[in-house]
mmCIF file of C-alpha atoms and ligand atoms in Angstrom:
data_model
loop_
_atom_site.group_PDB
_atom_site.id
_atom_site.type_symbol
_atom_site.label_atom_id
_atom_site.label_comp_id
_atom_site.label_asym_id
_atom_site.label_seq_id
_atom_site.Cartn_x
_atom_site.Cartn_y
_atom_site.Cartn_z
ATOM 1 C CA MET T 1 -59.460 -27.603 -18.218
ATOM 2 C CA SER T 2 -59.336 -25.006 -21.086
ATOM 3 C CA THR T 3 -55.971 -24.535 -22.962
ATOM 4 C CA GLY T 4 -56.215 -21.126 -21.417
ATOM 5 C CA LYS T 5 -56.401 -22.440 -17.796
ATOM 6 C CA ILE T 6 -53.863 -25.065 -18.369
ATOM 7 C CA CYS T 7 -51.432 -22.117 -19.821
ATOM 8 C CA CYS T 8 -52.310 -20.144 -16.835
ATOM 9 C CA LEU T 9 -51.598 -22.943 -14.445
ATOM 10 C CA VAL T 10 -48.212 -23.583 -16.505
ATOM 11 C CA LEU T 11 -47.185 -20.100 -16.274
ATOM 12 C CA LEU T 12 -48.220 -19.809 -12.473
ATOM 13 C CA THR T 13 -46.092 -22.982 -11.744
ATOM 14 C CA LEU T 14 -42.961 -21.702 -13.542
ATOM 15 C CA GLY T 15 -43.419 -18.224 -11.921
ATOM 16 C CA VAL T 16 -43.619 -20.032 -8.188
ATOM 17 C CA LEU T 17 -40.644 -22.192 -9.263
ATOM 18 C CA ALA T 18 -38.622 -19.003 -10.270
ATOM 19 C CA VAL T 19 -39.226 -17.163 -7.296
ATOM 20 C CA VAL T 20 -38.246 -20.206 -5.124
ATOM 21 C CA VAL T 21 -35.183 -20.834 -7.291
ATOM 22 C CA ALA T 22 -34.266 -17.244 -6.747
ATOM 23 C CA LEU T 23 -34.686 -17.463 -3.040
ATOM 24 C CA VAL T 24 -32.467 -20.474 -2.777
ATOM 25 C CA VAL T 25 -29.883 -18.595 -4.893
ATOM 26 C CA ILE T 26 -30.012 -15.713 -2.504
ATOM 27 C CA LEU T 27 -30.275 -17.394 0.906
ATOM 28 C CA THR T 28 -27.782 -19.857 -0.142
ATOM 29 C CA GLN T 29 -25.129 -17.305 -1.136
ATOM 30 C CA PRO T 30 -22.238 -16.846 1.171
ATOM 31 C CA LYS T 31 -22.978 -13.447 3.182
ATOM 32 C CA CYS T 32 -20.577 -10.947 2.433
ATOM 33 C CA GLY T 33 -21.016 -7.864 4.336
ATOM 34 C CA PRO T 34 -19.176 -4.804 4.296
ATOM 35 C CA GLN T 35 -15.275 -5.649 4.780
ATOM 36 C CA HIS T 36 -15.907 -9.039 4.250
ATOM 37 C CA TYR T 37 -15.035 -10.846 0.692
ATOM 38 C CA LEU T 38 -15.576 -14.084 -0.511
ATOM 39 C CA HIS T 39 -12.558 -14.561 -2.523
ATOM 40 C CA GLY T 40 -10.484 -11.175 -2.308
ATOM 41 C CA ALA T 41 -10.605 -7.509 -3.016
ATOM 42 C CA VAL T 42 -8.145 -4.342 -4.082
ATOM 43 C CA ALA T 43 -8.658 -1.069 -3.039
ATOM 44 C CA ALA T 44 -6.041 1.351 -4.986
ATOM 45 C CA ASP T 45 -6.724 4.995 -4.583
ATOM 46 C CA SER T 46 -8.625 4.991 -7.893
ATOM 47 C CA GLU T 47 -11.688 3.231 -9.076
ATOM 48 C CA THR T 48 -10.210 2.476 -12.332
ATOM 49 C CA CYS T 49 -6.941 1.172 -10.532
ATOM 50 C CA SER T 50 -9.038 -1.121 -7.969
ATOM 51 C CA VAL T 51 -11.018 -2.661 -11.164
ATOM 52 C CA ILE T 52 -7.744 -3.566 -12.877
ATOM 53 C CA GLY T 53 -6.101 -5.245 -9.891
ATOM 54 C CA ARG T 54 -9.286 -7.103 -9.102
ATOM 55 C CA ASP T 55 -9.368 -8.244 -12.645
ATOM 56 C CA ILE T 56 -5.903 -9.582 -12.437
ATOM 57 C CA LEU T 57 -7.010 -11.704 -9.190
ATOM 58 C CA LYS T 58 -10.132 -12.958 -11.147
ATOM 59 C CA SER T 59 -7.876 -13.833 -14.117
ATOM 60 C CA GLY T 60 -5.679 -16.034 -11.920
ATOM 61 C CA GLY T 61 -3.213 -13.682 -10.792
ATOM 62 C CA THR T 62 -1.509 -13.710 -7.362
ATOM 63 C CA ALA T 63 -1.746 -10.761 -4.765
ATOM 64 C CA VAL T 64 1.439 -9.769 -5.767
ATOM 65 C CA ASP T 65 0.723 -9.694 -9.594
ATOM 66 C CA ALA T 66 -2.668 -7.339 -8.476
ATOM 67 C CA ALA T 67 -0.652 -4.984 -6.320
ATOM 68 C CA ILE T 68 2.035 -4.507 -9.269
ATOM 69 C CA ALA T 69 -0.841 -3.808 -11.540
ATOM 70 C CA GLY T 70 -2.694 -1.426 -9.141
ATOM 71 C CA LEU T 71 0.711 0.386 -8.620
ATOM 72 C CA ILE T 72 1.265 0.740 -12.523
ATOM 73 C CA CYS T 73 -2.153 2.088 -13.000
ATOM 74 C CA THR T 74 -1.974 4.590 -10.345
ATOM 75 C CA SER T 75 1.454 6.065 -12.095
ATOM 76 C CA VAL T 76 -0.962 6.960 -14.581
ATOM 77 C CA MET T 77 -3.999 7.858 -12.529
ATOM 78 C CA ASN T 78 -2.124 9.613 -9.832
ATOM 79 C CA PRO T 79 1.238 10.199 -11.028
ATOM 80 C CA GLN T 80 2.197 12.127 -8.173
ATOM 81 C CA SER T 81 2.033 9.294 -5.796
ATOM 82 C CA SER T 82 3.881 6.407 -7.864
ATOM 83 C CA GLY T 83 5.806 5.926 -10.910
ATOM 84 C CA LEU T 84 8.231 3.529 -12.356
ATOM 85 C CA GLY T 85 11.314 5.864 -11.168
ATOM 86 C CA GLY T 86 10.480 5.431 -7.527
ATOM 87 C CA GLY T 87 11.132 2.990 -4.621
ATOM 88 C CA VAL T 88 8.629 0.155 -3.555
ATOM 89 C CA VAL T 89 8.178 -1.889 -0.763
ATOM 90 C CA PHE T 90 6.202 -4.904 -0.526
ATOM 91 C CA THR T 91 5.185 -6.786 2.695
ATOM 92 C CA ILE T 92 4.070 -10.495 1.566
ATOM 93 C CA TYR T 93 2.222 -12.710 3.210
ATOM 94 C CA ASN T 94 2.397 -16.418 1.986
ATOM 95 C CA ALA T 95 -0.304 -18.494 3.325
ATOM 96 C CA SER T 96 0.677 -21.695 1.658
ATOM 97 C CA THR T 97 3.719 -22.066 3.764
ATOM 98 C CA GLU T 98 1.393 -22.814 6.814
ATOM 99 C CA PRO T 99 -1.822 -23.883 4.973
ATOM 100 C CA CYS T 100 -3.807 -25.457 8.080
ATOM 101 C CA ASN T 101 -2.466 -23.306 10.789
ATOM 102 C CA PHE T 102 -2.281 -20.094 9.477
ATOM 103 C CA VAL T 103 -3.006 -18.545 12.775
ATOM 104 C CA SER T 104 -0.266 -18.373 15.032
ATOM 105 C CA TYR T 105 3.047 -19.368 12.717
ATOM 106 C CA GLN T 106 2.519 -17.416 9.631
ATOM 107 C CA GLN T 107 5.486 -16.653 7.517
ATOM 108 C CA SER T 108 5.668 -12.884 6.638
ATOM 109 C CA SER T 109 8.573 -11.618 4.510
ATOM 110 C CA SER T 110 9.149 -8.013 2.860
ATOM 111 C CA ALA T 111 10.582 -7.860 -0.271
ATOM 112 C CA THR T 112 12.331 -4.485 -0.381
ATOM 113 C CA CYS T 113 13.155 -2.837 -3.782
ATOM 114 C CA ILE T 114 13.941 0.711 -3.331
ATOM 115 C CA THR T 115 15.586 1.806 -6.656
ATOM 116 C CA LEU T 116 18.510 3.891 -6.792
ATOM 117 C CA LEU T 117 16.238 6.320 -8.811
ATOM 118 C CA HIS T 118 14.344 6.650 -5.573
ATOM 119 C CA ARG T 119 16.980 8.502 -4.035
ATOM 120 C CA ALA T 120 17.995 10.567 -7.411
ATOM 121 C CA HIS T 121 14.121 11.464 -7.473
ATOM 122 C CA MET T 122 14.160 12.773 -3.767
ATOM 123 C CA ALA T 123 17.301 14.605 -4.461
ATOM 124 C CA MET T 124 15.595 16.453 -7.491
ATOM 125 C CA HIS T 125 12.524 17.333 -5.187
ATOM 126 C CA SER T 126 14.607 18.937 -2.547
ATOM 127 C CA SER T 127 16.772 20.833 -4.638
ATOM 128 C CA GLY T 128 13.561 22.358 -6.223
ATOM 129 C CA ALA T 129 15.288 21.965 -9.499
ATOM 130 C CA TRP T 130 12.047 20.038 -11.303
ATOM 131 C CA TYR T 131 8.535 19.901 -9.715
ATOM 132 C CA THR T 132 5.642 20.967 -11.371
ATOM 133 C CA SER T 133 2.580 19.086 -11.278
ATOM 134 C CA PRO T 134 2.241 17.962 -14.905
ATOM 135 C CA LEU T 135 -1.703 17.258 -14.132
ATOM 136 C CA ILE T 136 -2.726 20.839 -13.946
ATOM 137 C CA CYS T 137 0.162 22.336 -16.110
ATOM 138 C CA ASP T 138 0.650 21.591 -19.776
ATOM 139 C CA GLY T 139 3.758 23.401 -20.561
ATOM 140 C CA GLN T 140 3.061 27.197 -19.150
ATOM 141 C CA ARG T 141 -0.712 26.936 -19.317
ATOM 142 C CA LEU T 142 -2.913 25.621 -16.688
ATOM 143 C CA LEU T 143 -5.307 22.944 -17.973
ATOM 144 C CA GLU T 144 -9.269 23.629 -17.813
ATOM 145 C CA PRO T 145 -11.421 21.282 -15.606
ATOM 146 C CA GLY T 146 -12.260 18.290 -17.612
ATOM 147 C CA GLU T 147 -9.722 18.810 -20.057
ATOM 148 C CA THR T 148 -7.857 15.506 -21.113
ATOM 149 C CA PHE T 149 -3.881 15.620 -19.957
ATOM 150 C CA ARG T 150 -1.432 13.678 -22.577
ATOM 151 C CA TRP T 151 1.468 12.428 -21.175
ATOM 152 C CA PRO T 152 3.076 11.092 -24.072
ATOM 153 C CA ALA T 153 6.476 10.097 -22.632
ATOM 154 C CA LEU T 154 4.738 8.110 -19.806
ATOM 155 C CA GLN T 155 2.996 6.241 -22.689
ATOM 156 C CA GLN T 156 6.214 5.478 -24.487
ATOM 157 C CA THR T 157 7.894 4.117 -21.267
ATOM 158 C CA LEU T 158 4.719 1.933 -20.354
ATOM 159 C CA LYS T 159 4.444 0.498 -23.794
ATOM 160 C CA ALA T 160 8.599 -0.271 -23.950
ATOM 161 C CA VAL T 161 7.927 -2.122 -20.497
ATOM 162 C CA ALA T 162 4.768 -4.112 -21.811
ATOM 163 C CA GLU T 163 6.610 -5.018 -24.825
ATOM 164 C CA ASN T 164 10.056 -5.733 -23.682
ATOM 165 C CA GLY T 165 10.084 -6.532 -19.979
ATOM 166 C CA ALA T 166 11.865 -4.899 -17.101
ATOM 167 C CA THR T 167 15.182 -4.873 -19.278
ATOM 168 C CA ALA T 168 13.745 -1.770 -21.405
ATOM 169 C CA PHE T 169 13.873 -0.309 -17.823
ATOM 170 C CA TYR T 170 17.120 -1.309 -16.648
ATOM 171 C CA GLU T 171 19.196 -1.677 -19.544
ATOM 172 C CA GLY T 172 17.285 -0.142 -22.769
ATOM 173 C CA GLN T 173 16.441 3.203 -23.766
ATOM 174 C CA ILE T 174 14.537 4.096 -20.593
ATOM 175 C CA GLY T 175 17.292 3.293 -18.379
ATOM 176 C CA GLN T 176 19.654 5.636 -20.704
ATOM 177 C CA ALA T 177 17.555 8.072 -21.089
ATOM 178 C CA LEU T 178 16.756 8.085 -17.249
ATOM 179 C CA VAL T 179 20.335 8.127 -16.155
ATOM 180 C CA GLU T 180 21.097 10.932 -18.709
ATOM 181 C CA ASP T 181 18.089 12.971 -16.892
ATOM 182 C CA ILE T 182 19.215 12.722 -13.577
ATOM 183 C CA ARG T 183 23.035 12.891 -14.298
ATOM 184 C CA LYS T 184 21.736 16.705 -15.367
ATOM 185 C CA ALA T 185 20.668 17.039 -11.617
ATOM 186 C CA GLY T 186 23.633 16.097 -10.295
ATOM 187 C CA SER T 187 23.406 12.150 -10.029
ATOM 188 C CA GLY T 188 26.519 9.790 -10.546
ATOM 189 C CA ILE T 189 24.117 6.933 -11.153
ATOM 190 C CA SER T 190 25.317 4.995 -14.035
ATOM 191 C CA LEU T 191 23.808 2.422 -16.323
ATOM 192 C CA GLU T 192 25.803 -0.218 -14.676
ATOM 193 C CA ASP T 193 24.162 0.573 -11.286
ATOM 194 C CA LEU T 194 20.805 0.115 -12.992
ATOM 195 C CA GLN T 195 21.713 -2.936 -14.548
ATOM 196 C CA ALA T 196 23.217 -4.396 -11.343
ATOM 197 C CA TYR T 197 20.153 -3.412 -8.958
ATOM 198 C CA LYS T 198 18.993 -6.388 -7.165
ATOM 199 C CA ALA T 199 15.643 -6.387 -5.149
ATOM 200 C CA GLU T 200 16.392 -7.238 -1.317
ATOM 201 C CA VAL T 201 14.010 -9.567 0.942
ATOM 202 C CA SER T 202 13.972 -9.486 4.586
ATOM 203 C CA SER T 203 11.907 -10.372 7.361
ATOM 204 C CA ALA T 204 8.918 -8.249 8.486
ATOM 205 C CA LEU T 205 8.971 -6.546 11.762
ATOM 206 C CA ASN T 206 6.135 -8.225 13.806
ATOM 207 C CA ILE T 207 4.282 -7.460 17.116
ATOM 208 C CA THR T 208 1.073 -8.641 18.701
ATOM 209 C CA LEU T 209 -1.515 -6.171 19.978
ATOM 210 C CA ASN T 210 -3.700 -7.183 22.900
ATOM 211 C CA SER T 211 -2.730 -10.833 22.620
ATOM 212 C CA HIS T 212 -4.747 -10.890 19.539
ATOM 213 C CA THR T 213 -3.681 -9.423 16.601
ATOM 214 C CA THR T 214 -0.221 -9.862 14.823
ATOM 215 C CA VAL T 215 0.909 -6.760 12.853
ATOM 216 C CA PHE T 216 3.630 -7.468 9.990
ATOM 217 C CA SER T 217 5.580 -4.165 8.636
ATOM 218 C CA PRO T 218 8.688 -3.212 6.987
ATOM 219 C CA GLY T 219 11.552 -2.313 9.051
ATOM 220 C CA PRO T 220 13.814 0.531 8.443
ATOM 221 C CA PRO T 221 14.681 2.428 6.563
ATOM 222 C CA MET T 222 10.808 2.287 6.330
ATOM 223 C CA GLY T 223 8.355 3.172 8.752
ATOM 224 C CA GLY T 224 7.287 -0.264 10.573
ATOM 225 C CA ALA T 225 9.232 0.356 13.978
ATOM 226 C CA VAL T 226 7.409 3.935 14.227
ATOM 227 C CA LEU T 227 3.874 2.610 13.363
ATOM 228 C CA MET T 228 4.529 -0.173 15.853
ATOM 229 C CA PHE T 229 5.316 2.160 18.615
ATOM 230 C CA ILE T 230 2.401 4.355 17.783
ATOM 231 C CA LEU T 231 0.065 1.280 18.118
ATOM 232 C CA LYS T 232 2.126 -0.089 21.184
ATOM 233 C CA ILE T 233 1.484 3.116 23.282
ATOM 234 C CA LEU T 234 -2.276 3.110 21.964
ATOM 235 C CA GLU T 235 -2.602 -0.561 23.054
ATOM 236 C CA GLU T 236 -2.053 0.341 26.803
ATOM 237 C CA TYR T 237 -5.194 3.037 26.640
ATOM 238 C CA LYS T 238 -7.222 0.073 25.549
ATOM 239 C CA LEU T 239 -9.291 1.966 23.084
ATOM 240 C CA HIS T 240 -12.797 1.070 22.605
ATOM 241 C CA GLU T 241 -15.956 2.486 21.324
ATOM 242 C CA ALA T 242 -16.860 3.569 24.855
ATOM 243 C CA SER T 243 -13.817 5.824 24.837
ATOM 244 C CA LEU T 244 -15.454 8.391 22.653
ATOM 245 C CA ALA T 245 -18.910 8.110 24.087
ATOM 246 C CA THR T 246 -19.046 11.763 26.399
ATOM 247 C CA PRO T 247 -17.392 14.607 25.512
ATOM 248 C CA LYS T 248 -14.944 14.428 28.105
ATOM 249 C CA GLU T 249 -13.913 10.804 26.956
ATOM 250 C CA LYS T 250 -13.728 12.077 23.558
ATOM 251 C CA VAL T 251 -11.424 14.757 24.331
ATOM 252 C CA GLU T 252 -8.732 12.804 26.646
ATOM 253 C CA THR T 253 -9.002 10.024 23.842
ATOM 254 C CA TYR T 254 -8.029 12.126 20.799
ATOM 255 C CA HIS T 255 -5.357 13.865 23.198
ATOM 256 C CA ARG T 256 -3.827 10.429 23.671
ATOM 257 C CA ILE T 257 -4.097 9.361 20.027
ATOM 258 C CA ALA T 258 -2.318 12.913 19.252
ATOM 259 C CA GLU T 259 0.363 12.599 22.057
ATOM 260 C CA ALA T 260 1.106 8.799 20.569
ATOM 261 C CA LEU T 261 1.184 10.085 16.952
ATOM 262 C CA LYS T 262 3.500 13.071 17.977
ATOM 263 C CA PHE T 263 5.920 10.980 20.032
ATOM 264 C CA GLY T 264 5.715 8.454 16.938
ATOM 265 C CA ASN T 265 6.597 10.854 14.175
ATOM 266 C CA MET T 266 9.512 12.492 16.386
ATOM 267 C CA LEU T 267 11.367 9.223 15.951
ATOM 268 C CA LYS T 268 11.272 9.476 11.891
ATOM 269 C CA PRO T 269 14.490 11.065 11.585
ATOM 270 C CA HIS T 270 15.999 7.773 13.411
ATOM 271 C CA MET T 271 14.548 5.791 10.533
ATOM 272 C CA SER T 272 17.898 5.079 8.351
ATOM 273 C CA ASP T 273 19.121 2.368 6.205
ATOM 274 C CA PRO T 274 20.787 -0.312 9.003
ATOM 275 C CA ALA T 275 23.263 -1.144 6.556
ATOM 276 C CA PHE T 276 24.779 2.182 6.839
ATOM 277 C CA SER T 277 24.133 3.031 10.690
ATOM 278 C CA ASP T 278 26.960 5.699 10.767
ATOM 279 C CA THR T 279 24.864 7.850 8.091
ATOM 280 C CA GLN T 280 24.371 11.615 8.391
ATOM 281 C CA SER T 281 20.990 13.132 9.315
ATOM 282 C CA HIS T 282 18.723 12.501 6.758
ATOM 283 C CA LYS T 283 16.572 15.838 7.516
ATOM 284 C CA GLY T 284 18.066 17.791 4.725
ATOM 285 C CA SER T 285 18.526 17.442 0.988
ATOM 286 C CA ILE T 286 19.654 14.046 -0.012
ATOM 287 C CA THR T 287 23.239 13.996 -1.299
ATOM 288 C CA LEU T 288 24.304 11.556 -4.137
ATOM 289 C CA SER T 289 27.940 11.230 -2.978
ATOM 290 C CA ALA T 290 29.573 8.130 -4.156
ATOM 291 C CA SER T 291 30.221 6.630 -0.502
ATOM 292 C CA ALA T 292 26.221 6.931 0.222
ATOM 293 C CA LEU T 293 25.300 5.322 -3.238
ATOM 294 C CA GLY T 294 23.372 1.931 -2.489
ATOM 295 C CA GLU T 295 22.327 3.461 1.019
ATOM 296 C CA LYS T 296 18.465 3.090 0.933
ATOM 297 C CA PRO T 297 16.851 6.545 1.781
ATOM 298 C CA PRO T 298 14.286 6.599 4.736
ATOM 299 C CA SER T 299 10.757 6.287 3.664
ATOM 300 C CA ALA T 300 7.448 6.537 5.561
ATOM 301 C CA MET T 301 6.154 3.741 3.289
ATOM 302 C CA VAL T 302 4.886 1.101 5.636
ATOM 303 C CA PRO T 303 2.601 -1.688 3.881
ATOM 304 C CA SER T 304 1.473 -3.814 6.657
ATOM 305 C CA ILE T 305 -0.449 -6.937 7.018
ATOM 306 C CA LEU T 306 -2.789 -7.291 10.349
ATOM 307 C CA ILE T 307 -3.643 -10.666 11.294
ATOM 308 C CA SER T 308 -5.894 -11.779 14.117
ATOM 309 C CA LYS T 309 -6.259 -15.151 16.228
ATOM 310 C CA THR T 310 -9.752 -15.542 14.424
ATOM 311 C CA GLY T 311 -7.919 -15.372 10.926
ATOM 312 C CA ASP T 312 -9.289 -12.092 9.838
ATOM 313 C CA MET T 313 -7.038 -10.071 7.829
ATOM 314 C CA LEU T 314 -6.396 -6.540 7.171
ATOM 315 C CA VAL T 315 -3.793 -5.554 4.440
ATOM 316 C CA ILE T 316 -2.955 -1.952 4.567
ATOM 317 C CA GLY T 317 -0.720 0.764 3.121
ATOM 318 C CA GLY T 318 -1.108 3.989 0.986
ATOM 319 C CA ALA T 319 0.778 6.879 -0.314
ATOM 320 C CA GLY T 320 0.694 10.328 1.397
ATOM 321 C CA GLY T 321 4.145 11.351 2.274
ATOM 322 C CA ALA T 322 4.407 12.447 5.775
ATOM 323 C CA TRP T 323 0.876 11.347 6.547
ATOM 324 C CA ILE T 324 1.600 8.025 5.854
ATOM 325 C CA ILE T 325 2.267 6.617 8.975
ATOM 326 C CA SER T 326 -0.399 8.272 11.137
ATOM 327 C CA ALA T 327 -3.230 7.233 8.654
ATOM 328 C CA THR T 328 -1.901 3.510 8.686
ATOM 329 C CA ALA T 329 -1.690 3.703 12.753
ATOM 330 C CA MET T 330 -5.510 4.943 12.703
ATOM 331 C CA VAL T 331 -6.896 2.392 10.456
ATOM 332 C CA SER T 332 -4.967 -0.437 12.291
ATOM 333 C CA GLU T 333 -5.703 0.973 15.528
ATOM 334 C CA GLN T 334 -9.625 0.223 14.717
ATOM 335 C CA GLU T 335 -9.270 -3.149 13.216
ATOM 336 C CA PRO T 336 -7.917 -5.178 16.312
ATOM 337 C CA HIS T 337 -10.906 -3.888 18.270
ATOM 338 C CA SER T 338 -13.482 -4.685 15.607
ATOM 339 C CA ASN T 339 -11.961 -8.030 15.366
ATOM 340 C CA ALA T 340 -12.060 -8.599 19.036
ATOM 341 C CA SER T 341 -15.865 -8.033 19.271
ATOM 342 C CA HIS T 342 -16.709 -10.533 16.592
HETATM 343 C C1 NAG K 401 5.089 -19.858 -0.786
HETATM 344 O O1 NAG K 401 5.742 -20.777 -0.178
HETATM 345 C C2 NAG K 401 5.799 -21.869 -0.872
HETATM 346 C C3 NAG K 401 6.206 -22.780 0.033
HETATM 347 O O2 NAG K 401 7.476 -22.755 0.589
HETATM 348 C C4 NAG K 401 6.534 -21.464 -1.873
HETATM 349 O O3 NAG K 401 6.756 -22.842 -2.709
HETATM 350 C C5 NAG K 401 5.988 -20.411 -2.711
HETATM 351 O O4 NAG K 401 6.754 -20.099 -3.982
HETATM 352 C C6 NAG K 401 5.888 -19.519 -2.012
HETATM 353 N N1 NAG K 401 4.958 -18.114 -2.677
HETATM 354 C C7 NAG K 401 5.227 -16.948 -3.106
HETATM 355 C C8 NAG K 401 4.479 -16.135 -3.885
HETATM 356 O O5 NAG K 401 6.301 -16.863 -2.685
HETATM 357 C C1 NAG K 402 8.109 -12.079 14.830
HETATM 358 O O1 NAG K 402 9.521 -11.456 15.055
HETATM 359 C C2 NAG K 402 10.542 -12.238 15.756
HETATM 360 C C3 NAG K 402 11.998 -11.749 16.073
HETATM 361 O O2 NAG K 402 11.601 -10.625 16.580
HETATM 362 C C4 NAG K 402 10.580 -13.885 14.799
HETATM 363 O O3 NAG K 402 11.380 -14.486 15.800
HETATM 364 C C5 NAG K 402 9.407 -14.297 14.761
HETATM 365 O O4 NAG K 402 9.483 -15.711 14.242
HETATM 366 C C6 NAG K 402 8.400 -13.576 14.016
HETATM 367 N N1 NAG K 402 7.047 -14.065 14.373
HETATM 368 C C7 NAG K 402 6.566 -14.288 13.034
HETATM 369 C C8 NAG K 402 5.202 -14.944 13.233
HETATM 370 O O5 NAG K 402 6.781 -14.097 12.104
#
């Protein structure tokens, strides 16, 4: 054989080998269809923040670390949704508590840390004293499309927290500046209140849907009970794909959903801090009276975890004020049925 032919044969063999190796690699890859991920996924409300959360997971962080990173990023990308001065509630599922039998005896708890500042923040909003979206206004001027918005105060705040940790927020200059700022809006919160703040941990509420999917959600003053009320009403209608098959069925199904959401949302005024059961109605503005200090304000935040008997899991939550519970209910409602068909 000539050198040319040998060369050709070698190249051909190499080519075939490469194709085989590629096929083996592709075929032995675990299949990850849409909504299925091998290790984990992070979906924040912007791609930038999702990527930051995912990178935290990849570098060995926990789901809670990734959630916090995503939240801090969101305070930059979507500052109207999230920020260091707001409240936060986590629903945490600890798989290592039941590593082998994580199907029916999951431990779930929600760590609630609504800061006092959340209350002050809401009071400032409801008094109308302070609310112009910094994203479209720079002082008195509207930003042009594509123009970069700079927020030096937020930059300094995040830098201080990155360098000095939580003490910068609760005790340091940021805490002092915050107390000073909200005092001007009528708050009685002191730096001592900030320093004494402790996150609370309590058990999540749970219900089981269709004897198949357990839903974990935070209890009052968060929206878990309202969400569960809606899901339990809808469970009775046994909605499935055929429920939307004909125009007549569609009308009936959407009517039922609308009614369930309506009756659920009517219960929202009852979401108050159980530790302050004789509280006044929360419909109006929130007052910062000394007697109510420490009471957690009602919130529609409803981070939820759905776990099916087959081990499928949906972790869901989101920003959106008055829309949160309805939106969460709609996504949760789809999940148990899609799982049941697997
Ligand atoms: C999960 O539970 C285990 C066992 O109780 C505990 O050691 C671990 O700290 C928990 N993890 C988290 C993130 O709470
Ligand atoms: C669900 O809630 C009940 C209390 O209503 C509690 O006894 C039970 O342990 C919870 N189940 C899970 C799986 O956490």
